[in-house]
PDB file of N, CA and C in Angstrom:
ATOM      1  N   MET A   1      75.327 -63.532 -77.364  1.00 63.00           N
ATOM      2  CA  MET A   1      73.908 -63.797 -77.293  1.00 63.00           C
ATOM      3  C   MET A   1      73.514 -64.324 -75.906  1.00 63.00           C
ATOM      4  N   THR A   2      74.355 -65.185 -75.331  1.00 64.00           N
ATOM      5  CA  THR A   2      74.036 -65.717 -74.009  1.00 64.00           C
ATOM      6  C   THR A   2      74.103 -64.633 -72.943  1.00 64.00           C
ATOM      7  N   LYS A   3      75.011 -63.670 -73.128  1.00 59.00           N
ATOM      8  CA  LYS A   3      75.091 -62.564 -72.171  1.00 59.00           C
ATOM      9  C   LYS A   3      73.816 -61.728 -72.212  1.00 59.00           C
ATOM     10  N   LEU A   4      73.280 -61.526 -73.412  1.00 50.00           N
ATOM     11  CA  LEU A   4      72.046 -60.755 -73.546  1.00 50.00           C
ATOM     12  C   LEU A   4      70.880 -61.490 -72.891  1.00 50.00           C
ATOM     13  N   LEU A   5      70.791 -62.801 -73.107  1.00 47.00           N
ATOM     14  CA  LEU A   5      69.718 -63.586 -72.494  1.00 47.00           C
ATOM     15  C   LEU A   5      69.832 -63.617 -70.971  1.00 47.00           C
ATOM     16  N   SER A   6      71.057 -63.796 -70.475  1.00 51.00           N
ATOM     17  CA  SER A   6      71.218 -63.822 -69.020  1.00 51.00           C
ATOM     18  C   SER A   6      70.936 -62.461 -68.400  1.00 51.00           C
ATOM     19  N   ALA A   7      71.294 -61.385 -69.092  1.00 47.00           N
ATOM     20  CA  ALA A   7      70.983 -60.045 -68.587  1.00 47.00           C
ATOM     21  C   ALA A   7      69.474 -59.808 -68.581  1.00 47.00           C
ATOM     22  N   ALA A   8      68.788 -60.262 -69.614  1.00 48.00           N
ATOM     23  CA  ALA A   8      67.334 -60.100 -69.678  1.00 48.00           C
ATOM     24  C   ALA A   8      66.657 -60.921 -68.580  1.00 48.00           C
ATOM     25  N   LEU A   9      67.132 -62.138 -68.343  1.00 41.00           N
ATOM     26  CA  LEU A   9      66.573 -62.973 -67.290  1.00 41.00           C
ATOM     27  C   LEU A   9      66.806 -62.362 -65.917  1.00 41.00           C
ATOM     28  N   LEU A  10      67.990 -61.841 -65.686  1.00 43.00           N
ATOM     29  CA  LEU A  10      68.299 -61.184 -64.418  1.00 43.00           C
ATOM     30  C   LEU A  10      67.403 -59.965 -64.206  1.00 43.00           C
ATOM     31  N   PHE A  11      67.165 -59.201 -65.254  1.00 45.00           N
ATOM     32  CA  PHE A  11      66.288 -58.030 -65.167  1.00 45.00           C
ATOM     33  C   PHE A  11      64.869 -58.440 -64.783  1.00 45.00           C
ATOM     34  N   VAL A  12      64.357 -59.507 -65.387  1.00 40.00           N
ATOM     35  CA  VAL A  12      63.003 -59.983 -65.075  1.00 40.00           C
ATOM     36  C   VAL A  12      62.916 -60.439 -63.628  1.00 40.00           C
ATOM     37  N   ILE A  13      63.933 -61.153 -63.152  1.00 44.00           N
ATOM     38  CA  ILE A  13      63.933 -61.630 -61.767  1.00 44.00           C
ATOM     39  C   ILE A  13      63.976 -60.466 -60.787  1.00 44.00           C
ATOM     40  N   VAL A  14      64.835 -59.502 -61.031  1.00 39.00           N
ATOM     41  CA  VAL A  14      64.975 -58.363 -60.126  1.00 39.00           C
ATOM     42  C   VAL A  14      63.716 -57.519 -60.090  1.00 39.00           C
ATOM     43  N   THR A  15      63.059 -57.326 -61.210  1.00 43.00           N
ATOM     44  CA  THR A  15      61.839 -56.522 -61.212  1.00 43.00           C
ATOM     45  C   THR A  15      60.653 -57.267 -60.633  1.00 43.00           C
ATOM     46  N   ALA A  16      60.658 -58.595 -60.670  1.00 41.00           N
ATOM     47  CA  ALA A  16      59.538 -59.370 -60.128  1.00 41.00           C
ATOM     48  C   ALA A  16      59.646 -59.581 -58.627  1.00 41.00           C
ATOM     49  N   LEU A  17      60.845 -59.544 -58.052  1.00 40.00           N
ATOM     50  CA  LEU A  17      61.026 -59.808 -56.624  1.00 40.00           C
ATOM     51  C   LEU A  17      60.262 -58.860 -55.710  1.00 40.00           C
ATOM     52  N   PRO A  18      60.341 -57.553 -55.883  1.00 42.00           N
ATOM     53  CA  PRO A  18      59.606 -56.685 -54.956  1.00 42.00           C
ATOM     54  C   PRO A  18      58.101 -56.919 -54.970  1.00 42.00           C
ATOM     55  N   ALA A  19      57.534 -57.237 -56.121  1.00 40.00           N
ATOM     56  CA  ALA A  19      56.097 -57.492 -56.184  1.00 40.00           C
ATOM     57  C   ALA A  19      55.739 -58.762 -55.431  1.00 40.00           C
ATOM     58  N   GLU A  20      56.572 -59.785 -55.510  1.00 41.00           N
ATOM     59  CA  GLU A  20      56.308 -61.021 -54.800  1.00 41.00           C
ATOM     60  C   GLU A  20      56.554 -60.890 -53.306  1.00 41.00           C
ATOM     61  N   ALA A  21      57.513 -60.060 -52.910  1.00 46.00           N
ATOM     62  CA  ALA A  21      57.852 -59.938 -51.498  1.00 46.00           C
ATOM     63  C   ALA A  21      56.670 -59.429 -50.675  1.00 46.00           C
ATOM     64  N   TRP A  22      55.866 -58.525 -51.216  1.00 48.00           N
ATOM     65  CA  TRP A  22      54.730 -57.983 -50.476  1.00 48.00           C
ATOM     66  C   TRP A  22      53.405 -58.512 -51.005  1.00 48.00           C
ATOM     67  N   GLY A  23      53.447 -59.519 -51.876  1.00 61.00           N
ATOM     68  CA  GLY A  23      52.229 -60.041 -52.478  1.00 61.00           C
ATOM     69  C   GLY A  23      51.403 -60.896 -51.536  1.00 61.00           C
ATOM     70  N   GLY A  24      52.027 -61.581 -50.586  1.00 78.00           N
ATOM     71  CA  GLY A  24      51.311 -62.472 -49.682  1.00 78.00           C
ATOM     72  C   GLY A  24      51.050 -61.812 -48.344  1.00 78.00           C
ATOM     73  N   PRO A  25      50.390 -62.550 -47.455  1.00 90.00           N
ATOM     74  CA  PRO A  25      50.117 -62.001 -46.121  1.00 90.00           C
ATOM     75  C   PRO A  25      51.399 -61.813 -45.312  1.00 90.00           C
ATOM     76  N   LEU A  26      51.401 -60.811 -44.465  1.00 91.00           N
ATOM     77  CA  LEU A  26      52.539 -60.523 -43.600  1.00 91.00           C
ATOM     78  C   LEU A  26      52.110 -60.654 -42.144  1.00 91.00           C
ATOM     79  N   SER A  27      52.969 -61.229 -41.347  1.00 93.00           N
ATOM     80  CA  SER A  27      52.726 -61.344 -39.916  1.00 93.00           C
ATOM     81  C   SER A  27      53.514 -60.248 -39.209  1.00 93.00           C
ATOM     82  N   CYS A  28      52.882 -59.552 -38.293  1.00 94.00           N
ATOM     83  CA  CYS A  28      53.532 -58.458 -37.574  1.00 94.00           C
ATOM     84  C   CYS A  28      53.677 -58.820 -36.100  1.00 94.00           C
ATOM     85  N   ARG A  29      54.709 -58.262 -35.483  1.00 94.00           N
ATOM     86  CA  ARG A  29      54.928 -58.460 -34.049  1.00 94.00           C
ATOM     87  C   ARG A  29      55.390 -57.134 -33.456  1.00 94.00           C
ATOM     88  N   PHE A  30      55.235 -57.023 -32.157  1.00 95.00           N
ATOM     89  CA  PHE A  30      55.707 -55.832 -31.459  1.00 95.00           C
ATOM     90  C   PHE A  30      57.204 -55.952 -31.242  1.00 95.00           C
ATOM     91  N   LYS A  31      57.923 -54.829 -31.378  1.00 92.00           N
ATOM     92  CA  LYS A  31      59.372 -54.842 -31.179  1.00 92.00           C
ATOM     93  C   LYS A  31      59.733 -54.945 -29.705  1.00 92.00           C
ATOM     94  N   ASP A  32      59.333 -53.998 -28.912  1.00 89.00           N
ATOM     95  CA  ASP A  32      59.726 -53.948 -27.506  1.00 89.00           C
ATOM     96  C   ASP A  32      58.521 -54.036 -26.575  1.00 89.00           C
ATOM     97  N   PHE A  33      57.588 -53.157 -26.764  1.00 87.00           N
ATOM     98  CA  PHE A  33      56.431 -53.007 -25.881  1.00 87.00           C
ATOM     99  C   PHE A  33      55.207 -53.616 -26.536  1.00 87.00           C
ATOM    100  N   LYS A  34      54.545 -54.561 -25.878  1.00 90.00           N
ATOM    101  CA  LYS A  34      53.336 -55.177 -26.405  1.00 90.00           C
ATOM    102  C   LYS A  34      52.116 -54.379 -25.966  1.00 90.00           C
ATOM    103  N   MET A  35      51.269 -54.041 -26.904  1.00 92.00           N
ATOM    104  CA  MET A  35      50.065 -53.270 -26.631  1.00 92.00           C
ATOM    105  C   MET A  35      48.993 -54.211 -26.056  1.00 92.00           C
ATOM    106  N   SER A  36      48.437 -53.846 -24.912  1.00 89.00           N
ATOM    107  CA  SER A  36      47.434 -54.704 -24.290  1.00 89.00           C
ATOM    108  C   SER A  36      46.171 -54.751 -25.158  1.00 89.00           C
ATOM    109  N   GLY A  37      45.566 -55.917 -25.204  1.00 90.00           N
ATOM    110  CA  GLY A  37      44.356 -56.093 -25.996  1.00 90.00           C
ATOM    111  C   GLY A  37      44.614 -56.459 -27.447  1.00 90.00           C
ATOM    112  N   VAL A  38      45.872 -56.446 -27.870  1.00 93.00           N
ATOM    113  CA  VAL A  38      46.218 -56.793 -29.252  1.00 93.00           C
ATOM    114  C   VAL A  38      47.047 -58.079 -29.219  1.00 93.00           C
ATOM    115  N   ASP A  39      46.469 -59.167 -29.727  1.00 93.00           N
ATOM    116  CA  ASP A  39      47.162 -60.456 -29.712  1.00 93.00           C
ATOM    117  C   ASP A  39      47.824 -60.769 -31.051  1.00 93.00           C
ATOM    118  N   THR A  40      47.113 -60.541 -32.153  1.00 94.00           N
ATOM    119  CA  THR A  40      47.667 -60.836 -33.479  1.00 94.00           C
ATOM    120  C   THR A  40      47.489 -59.644 -34.404  1.00 94.00           C
ATOM    121  N   ILE A  41      48.482 -59.459 -35.277  1.00 95.00           N
ATOM    122  CA  ILE A  41      48.432 -58.401 -36.290  1.00 95.00           C
ATOM    123  C   ILE A  41      48.918 -59.010 -37.592  1.00 95.00           C
ATOM    124  N   ARG A  42      48.127 -58.858 -38.631  1.00 95.00           N
ATOM    125  CA  ARG A  42      48.490 -59.352 -39.959  1.00 95.00           C
ATOM    126  C   ARG A  42      48.168 -58.297 -40.999  1.00 95.00           C
ATOM    127  N   ILE A  43      48.909 -58.357 -42.096  1.00 94.00           N
ATOM    128  CA  ILE A  43      48.599 -57.521 -43.248  1.00 94.00           C
ATOM    129  C   ILE A  43      48.222 -58.450 -44.380  1.00 94.00           C
ATOM    130  N   GLU A  44      47.017 -58.301 -44.884  1.00 92.00           N
ATOM    131  CA  GLU A  44      46.527 -59.074 -46.020  1.00 92.00           C
ATOM    132  C   GLU A  44      45.964 -58.098 -47.031  1.00 92.00           C
ATOM    133  N   GLU A  45      46.481 -58.199 -48.255  1.00 87.00           N
ATOM    134  CA  GLU A  45      46.129 -57.293 -49.336  1.00 87.00           C
ATOM    135  C   GLU A  45      46.358 -55.857 -48.876  1.00 87.00           C
ATOM    136  N   ASP A  46      45.342 -55.038 -48.805  1.00 90.00           N
ATOM    137  CA  ASP A  46      45.507 -53.646 -48.375  1.00 90.00           C
ATOM    138  C   ASP A  46      44.819 -53.387 -47.043  1.00 90.00           C
ATOM    139  N   MET A  47      44.883 -54.376 -46.141  1.00 95.00           N
ATOM    140  CA  MET A  47      44.239 -54.263 -44.830  1.00 95.00           C
ATOM    141  C   MET A  47      45.188 -54.707 -43.733  1.00 95.00           C
ATOM    142  N   LEU A  48      45.187 -53.975 -42.631  1.00 95.00           N
ATOM    143  CA  LEU A  48      45.847 -54.405 -41.406  1.00 95.00           C
ATOM    144  C   LEU A  48      44.752 -55.014 -40.546  1.00 95.00           C
ATOM    145  N   ILE A  49      44.936 -56.261 -40.135  1.00 96.00           N
ATOM    146  CA  ILE A  49      43.913 -56.977 -39.379  1.00 96.00           C
ATOM    147  C   ILE A  49      44.434 -57.209 -37.964  1.00 96.00           C
ATOM    148  N   ILE A  50      43.702 -56.664 -36.991  1.00 96.00           N
ATOM    149  CA  ILE A  50      44.068 -56.790 -35.577  1.00 96.00           C
ATOM    150  C   ILE A  50      43.128 -57.807 -34.938  1.00 96.00           C
ATOM    151  N   ASN A  51      43.716 -58.809 -34.265  1.00 95.00           N
ATOM    152  CA  ASN A  51      42.959 -59.855 -33.562  1.00 95.00           C
ATOM    153  C   ASN A  51      41.942 -60.564 -34.461  1.00 95.00           C
ATOM    154  N   ARG A  52      42.235 -60.685 -35.726  1.00 94.00           N
ATOM    155  CA  ARG A  52      41.385 -61.368 -36.716  1.00 94.00           C
ATOM    156  C   ARG A  52      39.997 -60.745 -36.847  1.00 94.00           C
ATOM    157  N   GLU A  53      39.800 -59.537 -36.304  1.00 93.00           N
ATOM    158  CA  GLU A  53      38.479 -58.911 -36.313  1.00 93.00           C
ATOM    159  C   GLU A  53      38.485 -57.503 -36.892  1.00 93.00           C
ATOM    160  N   LEU A  54      39.362 -56.662 -36.355  1.00 94.00           N
ATOM    161  CA  LEU A  54      39.375 -55.256 -36.736  1.00 94.00           C
ATOM    162  C   LEU A  54      40.188 -55.052 -38.008  1.00 94.00           C
ATOM    163  N   GLU A  55      39.596 -54.451 -39.017  1.00 95.00           N
ATOM    164  CA  GLU A  55      40.264 -54.223 -40.291  1.00 95.00           C
ATOM    165  C   GLU A  55      40.503 -52.733 -40.494  1.00 95.00           C
ATOM    166  N   ILE A  56      41.751 -52.398 -40.741  1.00 96.00           N
ATOM    167  CA  ILE A  56      42.131 -51.013 -41.008  1.00 96.00           C
ATOM    168  C   ILE A  56      42.616 -50.931 -42.451  1.00 96.00           C
ATOM    169  N   PRO A  57      41.926 -50.190 -43.312  1.00 96.00           N
ATOM    170  CA  PRO A  57      42.379 -50.066 -44.699  1.00 96.00           C
ATOM    171  C   PRO A  57      43.703 -49.306 -44.768  1.00 96.00           C
ATOM    172  N   LEU A  58      44.608 -49.791 -45.607  1.00 95.00           N
ATOM    173  CA  LEU A  58      45.926 -49.187 -45.754  1.00 95.00           C
ATOM    174  C   LEU A  58      46.081 -48.540 -47.116  1.00 95.00           C
ATOM    175  N   GLU A  59      46.733 -47.394 -47.119  1.00 95.00           N
ATOM    176  CA  GLU A  59      47.071 -46.714 -48.362  1.00 95.00           C
ATOM    177  C   GLU A  59      48.562 -46.845 -48.588  1.00 95.00           C
ATOM    178  N   LYS A  60      48.938 -47.146 -49.822  1.00 92.00           N
ATOM    179  CA  LYS A  60      50.341 -47.327 -50.163  1.00 92.00           C
ATOM    180  C   LYS A  60      50.850 -46.067 -50.844  1.00 92.00           C
ATOM    181  N   SER A  61      52.033 -45.629 -50.429  1.00 92.00           N
ATOM    182  CA  SER A  61      52.684 -44.485 -51.060  1.00 92.00           C
ATOM    183  C   SER A  61      54.180 -44.738 -51.096  1.00 92.00           C
ATOM    184  N   ARG A  62      54.919 -43.832 -51.701  1.00 89.00           N
ATOM    185  CA  ARG A  62      56.377 -43.937 -51.783  1.00 89.00           C
ATOM    186  C   ARG A  62      56.977 -42.768 -51.022  1.00 89.00           C
ATOM    187  N   VAL A  63      57.995 -43.045 -50.213  1.00 87.00           N
ATOM    188  CA  VAL A  63      58.674 -42.014 -49.429  1.00 87.00           C
ATOM    189  C   VAL A  63      60.179 -42.144 -49.609  1.00 87.00           C
ATOM    190  N   ARG A  64      60.884 -41.042 -49.380  1.00 85.00           N
ATOM    191  CA  ARG A  64      62.350 -41.071 -49.427  1.00 85.00           C
ATOM    192  C   ARG A  64      62.884 -41.615 -48.109  1.00 85.00           C
ATOM    193  N   CYS A  65      63.844 -42.515 -48.220  1.00 81.00           N
ATOM    194  CA  CYS A  65      64.431 -43.148 -47.040  1.00 81.00           C
ATOM    195  C   CYS A  65      65.949 -43.006 -47.071  1.00 81.00           C
ATOM    196  N   GLY A  66      66.451 -41.807 -47.096  1.00 76.00           N
ATOM    197  CA  GLY A  66      67.891 -41.589 -47.058  1.00 76.00           C
ATOM    198  C   GLY A  66      68.622 -42.312 -48.163  1.00 76.00           C
ATOM    199  N   HIS A  67      69.617 -43.117 -47.803  1.00 76.00           N
ATOM    200  CA  HIS A  67      70.409 -43.808 -48.813  1.00 76.00           C
ATOM    201  C   HIS A  67      69.693 -45.028 -49.403  1.00 76.00           C
ATOM    202  N   PHE A  68      68.497 -45.380 -48.914  1.00 73.00           N
ATOM    203  CA  PHE A  68      67.713 -46.463 -49.499  1.00 73.00           C
ATOM    204  C   PHE A  68      66.885 -45.996 -50.693  1.00 73.00           C
ATOM    205  N   GLY A  69      66.854 -44.691 -50.949  1.00 81.00           N
ATOM    206  CA  GLY A  69      66.062 -44.166 -52.062  1.00 81.00           C
ATOM    207  C   GLY A  69      64.589 -44.123 -51.715  1.00 81.00           C
ATOM    208  N   ARG A  70      63.740 -44.251 -52.714  1.00 82.00           N
ATOM    209  CA  ARG A  70      62.293 -44.233 -52.495  1.00 82.00           C
ATOM    210  C   ARG A  70      61.828 -45.637 -52.118  1.00 82.00           C
ATOM    211  N   GLN A  71      61.072 -45.722 -51.030  1.00 84.00           N
ATOM    212  CA  GLN A  71      60.598 -47.000 -50.511  1.00 84.00           C
ATOM    213  C   GLN A  71      59.089 -46.948 -50.275  1.00 84.00           C
ATOM    214  N   THR A  72      58.511 -48.098 -49.980  1.00 86.00           N
ATOM    215  CA  THR A  72      57.074 -48.232 -49.763  1.00 86.00           C
ATOM    216  C   THR A  72      56.686 -47.783 -48.357  1.00 86.00           C
ATOM    217  N   ARG A  73      55.547 -47.095 -48.274  1.00 89.00           N
ATOM    218  CA  ARG A  73      54.978 -46.707 -46.990  1.00 89.00           C
ATOM    219  C   ARG A  73      53.510 -47.115 -47.000  1.00 89.00           C
ATOM    220  N   LEU A  74      53.056 -47.746 -45.920  1.00 93.00           N
ATOM    221  CA  LEU A  74      51.657 -48.105 -45.733  1.00 93.00           C
ATOM    222  C   LEU A  74      51.148 -47.364 -44.509  1.00 93.00           C
ATOM    223  N   ASP A  75      50.024 -46.697 -44.665  1.00 94.00           N
ATOM    224  CA  ASP A  75      49.445 -46.029 -43.500  1.00 94.00           C
ATOM    225  C   ASP A  75      47.929 -46.030 -43.594  1.00 94.00           C
ATOM    226  N   GLY A  76      47.309 -45.979 -42.427  1.00 96.00           N
ATOM    227  CA  GLY A  76      45.862 -45.952 -42.370  1.00 96.00           C
ATOM    228  C   GLY A  76      45.394 -45.697 -40.959  1.00 96.00           C
ATOM    229  N   SER A  77      44.126 -45.358 -40.828  1.00 95.00           N
ATOM    230  CA  SER A  77      43.544 -45.160 -39.507  1.00 95.00           C
ATOM    231  C   SER A  77      42.057 -45.494 -39.559  1.00 95.00           C
ATOM    232  N   ALA A  78      41.611 -46.166 -38.526  1.00 94.00           N
ATOM    233  CA  ALA A  78      40.199 -46.520 -38.379  1.00 94.00           C
ATOM    234  C   ALA A  78      40.013 -47.161 -37.015  1.00 94.00           C
ATOM    235  N   LEU A  79      38.807 -47.114 -36.515  1.00 91.00           N
ATOM    236  CA  LEU A  79      38.435 -47.812 -35.284  1.00 91.00           C
ATOM    237  C   LEU A  79      39.301 -47.447 -34.085  1.00 91.00           C
ATOM    238  N   GLY A  80      39.803 -46.218 -34.047  1.00 93.00           N
ATOM    239  CA  GLY A  80      40.623 -45.768 -32.932  1.00 93.00           C
ATOM    240  C   GLY A  80      42.094 -46.128 -33.037  1.00 93.00           C
ATOM    241  N   TYR A  81      42.511 -46.754 -34.135  1.00 95.00           N
ATOM    242  CA  TYR A  81      43.906 -47.121 -34.345  1.00 95.00           C
ATOM    243  C   TYR A  81      44.465 -46.359 -35.541  1.00 95.00           C
ATOM    244  N   GLN A  82      45.752 -46.089 -35.472  1.00 95.00           N
ATOM    245  CA  GLN A  82      46.473 -45.498 -36.600  1.00 95.00           C
ATOM    246  C   GLN A  82      47.742 -46.316 -36.786  1.00 95.00           C
ATOM    247  N   VAL A  83      48.106 -46.601 -38.035  1.00 95.00           N
ATOM    248  CA  VAL A  83      49.301 -47.379 -38.322  1.00 95.00           C
ATOM    249  C   VAL A  83      50.117 -46.686 -39.408  1.00 95.00           C
ATOM    250  N   VAL A  84      51.442 -46.692 -39.221  1.00 94.00           N
ATOM    251  CA  VAL A  84      52.382 -46.172 -40.213  1.00 94.00           C
ATOM    252  C   VAL A  84      53.521 -47.172 -40.311  1.00 94.00           C
ATOM    253  N   LEU A  85      53.720 -47.749 -41.499  1.00 92.00           N
ATOM    254  CA  LEU A  85      54.775 -48.735 -41.725  1.00 92.00           C
ATOM    255  C   LEU A  85      55.595 -48.347 -42.947  1.00 92.00           C
ATOM    256  N   LYS A  86      56.923 -48.533 -42.882  1.00 89.00           N
ATOM    257  CA  LYS A  86      57.818 -48.216 -43.996  1.00 89.00           C
ATOM    258  C   LYS A  86      58.802 -49.355 -44.209  1.00 89.00           C
ATOM    259  N   THR A  87      59.353 -49.433 -45.422  1.00 86.00           N
ATOM    260  CA  THR A  87      60.371 -50.441 -45.739  1.00 86.00           C
ATOM    261  C   THR A  87      61.747 -49.804 -45.792  1.00 86.00           C
ATOM    262  N   CYS A  88      62.046 -48.913 -44.886  1.00 81.00           N
ATOM    263  CA  CYS A  88      63.322 -48.184 -44.892  1.00 81.00           C
ATOM    264  C   CYS A  88      64.405 -48.950 -44.129  1.00 81.00           C
ATOM    265  N   SER A  89      64.604 -50.210 -44.469  1.00 73.00           N
ATOM    266  CA  SER A  89      65.659 -51.002 -43.843  1.00 73.00           C
ATOM    267  C   SER A  89      66.321 -51.874 -44.898  1.00 73.00           C
ATOM    268  N   SER A  90      67.476 -52.388 -44.581  1.00 68.00           N
ATOM    269  CA  SER A  90      68.221 -53.184 -45.551  1.00 68.00           C
ATOM    270  C   SER A  90      67.716 -54.613 -45.654  1.00 68.00           C
ATOM    271  N   ASP A  91      66.879 -55.081 -44.726  1.00 73.00           N
ATOM    272  CA  ASP A  91      66.444 -56.468 -44.759  1.00 73.00           C
ATOM    273  C   ASP A  91      64.984 -56.650 -45.158  1.00 73.00           C
ATOM    274  N   ALA A  92      64.435 -55.737 -45.928  1.00 69.00           N
ATOM    275  CA  ALA A  92      63.101 -55.850 -46.539  1.00 69.00           C
ATOM    276  C   ALA A  92      62.005 -56.157 -45.530  1.00 69.00           C
ATOM    277  N   LYS A  93      61.985 -55.452 -44.430  1.00 83.00           N
ATOM    278  CA  LYS A  93      60.931 -55.572 -43.434  1.00 83.00           C
ATOM    279  C   LYS A  93      60.106 -54.294 -43.461  1.00 83.00           C
ATOM    280  N   LEU A  94      58.861 -54.425 -43.081  1.00 89.00           N
ATOM    281  CA  LEU A  94      58.040 -53.253 -42.819  1.00 89.00           C
ATOM    282  C   LEU A  94      58.198 -52.930 -41.341  1.00 89.00           C
ATOM    283  N   GLU A  95      58.596 -51.720 -41.041  1.00 91.00           N
ATOM    284  CA  GLU A  95      58.746 -51.296 -39.651  1.00 91.00           C
ATOM    285  C   GLU A  95      57.976 -50.004 -39.448  1.00 91.00           C
ATOM    286  N   GLY A  96      57.403 -49.847 -38.269  1.00 93.00           N
ATOM    287  CA  GLY A  96      56.670 -48.620 -38.004  1.00 93.00           C
ATOM    288  C   GLY A  96      56.002 -48.639 -36.653  1.00 93.00           C
ATOM    289  N   HIS A  97      54.830 -47.978 -36.599  1.00 95.00           N
ATOM    290  CA  HIS A  97      54.143 -47.773 -35.325  1.00 95.00           C
ATOM    291  C   HIS A  97      52.660 -48.119 -35.450  1.00 95.00           C
ATOM    292  N   LEU A  98      52.130 -48.642 -34.365  1.00 96.00           N
ATOM    293  CA  LEU A  98      50.695 -48.809 -34.201  1.00 96.00           C
ATOM    294  C   LEU A  98      50.296 -47.923 -33.032  1.00 96.00           C
ATOM    295  N   ILE A  99      49.317 -47.055 -33.259  1.00 95.00           N
ATOM    296  CA  ILE A  99      48.898 -46.094 -32.241  1.00 95.00           C
ATOM    297  C   ILE A  99      47.444 -46.375 -31.875  1.00 95.00           C
ATOM    298  N   ASP A 100      47.202 -46.556 -30.592  1.00 94.00           N
ATOM    299  CA  ASP A 100      45.851 -46.683 -30.065  1.00 94.00           C
ATOM    300  C   ASP A 100      45.451 -45.292 -29.591  1.00 94.00           C
ATOM    301  N   ALA A 101      44.684 -44.579 -30.395  1.00 92.00           N
ATOM    302  CA  ALA A 101      44.340 -43.192 -30.098  1.00 92.00           C
ATOM    303  C   ALA A 101      43.396 -43.082 -28.906  1.00 92.00           C
ATOM    304  N   VAL A 102      42.575 -44.083 -28.671  1.00 92.00           N
ATOM    305  CA  VAL A 102      41.616 -44.039 -27.563  1.00 92.00           C
ATOM    306  C   VAL A 102      42.347 -44.083 -26.226  1.00 92.00           C
ATOM    307  N   ASN A 103      43.335 -44.989 -26.097  1.00 91.00           N
ATOM    308  CA  ASN A 103      44.077 -45.131 -24.847  1.00 91.00           C
ATOM    309  C   ASN A 103      45.388 -44.365 -24.830  1.00 91.00           C
ATOM    310  N   ALA A 104      45.684 -43.630 -25.906  1.00 93.00           N
ATOM    311  CA  ALA A 104      46.919 -42.839 -26.033  1.00 93.00           C
ATOM    312  C   ALA A 104      48.168 -43.683 -25.791  1.00 93.00           C
ATOM    313  N   ILE A 105      48.244 -44.818 -26.521  1.00 94.00           N
ATOM    314  CA  ILE A 105      49.391 -45.725 -26.418  1.00 94.00           C
ATOM    315  C   ILE A 105      49.925 -45.963 -27.819  1.00 94.00           C
ATOM    316  N   ALA A 106      51.251 -46.018 -27.947  1.00 94.00           N
ATOM    317  CA  ALA A 106      51.884 -46.330 -29.228  1.00 94.00           C
ATOM    318  C   ALA A 106      52.896 -47.448 -29.016  1.00 94.00           C
ATOM    319  N   ALA A 107      53.067 -48.289 -30.029  1.00 95.00           N
ATOM    320  CA  ALA A 107      54.031 -49.393 -29.956  1.00 95.00           C
ATOM    321  C   ALA A 107      54.692 -49.561 -31.325  1.00 95.00           C
ATOM    322  N   ASP A 108      55.952 -49.985 -31.316  1.00 95.00           N
ATOM    323  CA  ASP A 108      56.702 -50.236 -32.552  1.00 95.00           C
ATOM    324  C   ASP A 108      56.370 -51.621 -33.091  1.00 95.00           C
ATOM    325  N   LEU A 109      56.223 -51.713 -34.431  1.00 94.00           N
ATOM    326  CA  LEU A 109      55.904 -52.968 -35.095  1.00 94.00           C
ATOM    327  C   LEU A 109      57.001 -53.351 -36.087  1.00 94.00           C
ATOM    328  N   VAL A 110      57.135 -54.660 -36.325  1.00 94.00           N
ATOM    329  CA  VAL A 110      57.964 -55.214 -37.390  1.00 94.00           C
ATOM    330  C   VAL A 110      57.128 -56.258 -38.098  1.00 94.00           C
ATOM    331  N   CYS A 111      57.043 -56.182 -39.431  1.00 92.00           N
ATOM    332  CA  CYS A 111      56.244 -57.127 -40.202  1.00 92.00           C
ATOM    333  C   CYS A 111      57.126 -57.859 -41.203  1.00 92.00           C
ATOM    334  N   ASN A 112      57.014 -59.191 -41.231  1.00 86.00           N
ATOM    335  CA  ASN A 112      57.746 -60.056 -42.158  1.00 86.00           C
ATOM    336  C   ASN A 112      56.753 -60.921 -42.899  1.00 86.00           C
ATOM    337  N   SER A 113      57.190 -61.491 -44.012  1.00 78.00           N
ATOM    338  CA  SER A 113      56.326 -62.425 -44.724  1.00 78.00           C
ATOM    339  C   SER A 113      56.157 -63.695 -43.909  1.00 78.00           C
ATOM    340  N   ILE A 114      55.035 -64.333 -44.082  1.00 64.00           N
ATOM    341  CA  ILE A 114      54.692 -65.541 -43.310  1.00 64.00           C
ATOM    342  C   ILE A 114      55.377 -66.745 -43.906  1.00 64.00           C
TER     343      ILE A 114
END
């Protein structure tokens, strides 16, 4: 009986973790190259917020990521910016690109929970 209860508890914990991991705001930073004019990037709910002013709505989908299976992908475009982020890594980070279409510049992003 205790094995059944512990298995049920473990199942509840494992299924609840992914929802909590992306439930709060995420802080993003540039990996190598910093895009001029962009000081802060955050993800709150279904929006990417640049410099606390520009809001880009994000759509969530599932994509295949090799041996990681199906993972989360967030993408959106508005106000001259395009963003594509995926969780195709072993350490539960969102990684991807921010593209400034007006100035034809792209930069790599990494987003972690705050």
